[in-house]
Amino acid sequence: MNLTFLGLCLACFGVSLAEGLMMSSLLKSASRQPEIIGQLRSLLILGVAFVEGTFFVTLVMAFIIK
């Protein structure tokens, strides 16, 4: 049971790290080419949705295993 929550904590850490890296890359790209910020924003939203989806699958599996 404790290993399940450890896995959930690691997944949450991974989600936070991935979203931070994506946002950092977005800001670096926007500072280089400010005219494409709209395209970058939509790609960022799509990427965050996939990362959050992975987290929610892990969350559901943690409660099923419990």
Short mmCIF file of C-alpha atoms in Angstrom, two decimals:
data_model
loop_
_atom_site.label_atom_id
_atom_site.label_comp_id
_atom_site.label_asym_id
_atom_site.label_seq_id
_atom_site.Cartn_x
_atom_site.Cartn_y
_atom_site.Cartn_z
CA MET A 1 0.00 0.00 0.00
CA ASN A 2 2.79 2.44 0.82
CA LEU A 3 4.53 1.62 -2.46
CA THR A 4 1.37 2.64 -4.31
CA PHE A 5 1.46 6.08 -2.79
CA LEU A 6 5.19 6.33 -3.39
CA GLY A 7 4.51 5.65 -7.07
CA LEU A 8 1.81 8.32 -7.05
CA CYS A 9 4.21 10.80 -5.48
CA LEU A 10 6.82 10.02 -8.12
CA ALA A 11 4.22 10.48 -10.86
CA CYS A 12 3.20 13.83 -9.39
CA PHE A 13 6.85 14.87 -9.27
CA GLY A 14 7.30 13.84 -12.89
CA VAL A 15 4.23 15.81 -13.97
CA SER A 16 5.49 18.92 -12.20
CA LEU A 17 8.94 18.56 -13.72
CA ALA A 18 7.58 17.99 -17.24
CA GLU A 19 5.23 20.97 -17.07
CA GLY A 20 8.03 23.20 -15.79
CA LEU A 21 10.33 22.13 -18.61
CA MET A 22 7.60 22.71 -21.19
CA MET A 23 6.87 26.19 -19.84
CA SER A 24 10.58 27.02 -19.79
CA SER A 25 10.91 25.94 -23.41
CA LEU A 26 7.84 27.98 -24.36
CA LEU A 27 9.26 31.12 -22.80
CA LYS A 28 12.65 30.62 -24.47
CA SER A 29 10.99 30.11 -27.86
CA ALA A 30 8.72 33.11 -27.37
CA SER A 31 11.66 35.33 -26.53
CA ARG A 32 13.39 34.30 -29.76
CA GLN A 33 10.34 34.58 -32.02
CA PRO A 34 7.51 36.55 -30.39
CA GLU A 35 5.30 36.38 -33.51
CA ILE A 36 4.58 32.65 -33.11
CA ILE A 37 3.39 32.79 -29.48
CA GLY A 38 -0.15 31.73 -30.50
CA GLN A 39 1.06 28.52 -32.12
CA LEU A 40 3.37 27.81 -29.19
CA ARG A 41 0.55 28.33 -26.70
CA SER A 42 -1.72 25.82 -28.40
CA LEU A 43 1.10 23.26 -28.52
CA LEU A 44 1.80 23.88 -24.83
CA ILE A 45 -1.83 23.25 -23.93
CA LEU A 46 -1.79 20.01 -25.92
CA GLY A 47 1.42 18.87 -24.23
CA VAL A 48 0.11 19.68 -20.75
CA ALA A 49 -3.07 17.74 -21.51
CA PHE A 50 -1.06 14.63 -22.39
CA VAL A 51 1.14 14.94 -19.29
CA GLU A 52 -1.88 15.46 -17.02
CA GLY A 53 -3.63 12.52 -18.67
CA THR A 54 -0.71 10.29 -17.74
CA PHE A 55 -0.94 11.54 -14.15
CA PHE A 56 -4.66 10.88 -13.91
CA VAL A 57 -4.22 7.34 -15.25
CA THR A 58 -1.60 6.78 -12.54
CA LEU A 59 -3.95 8.24 -9.92
CA VAL A 60 -6.78 5.92 -10.94
CA MET A 61 -4.47 2.91 -10.92
CA ALA A 62 -3.29 3.84 -7.41
CA PHE A 63 -6.85 3.80 -6.12
CA ILE A 64 -7.68 0.57 -7.95
CA ILE A 65 -4.64 -1.20 -6.52
CA LYS A 66 -5.41 0.11 -3.04
#
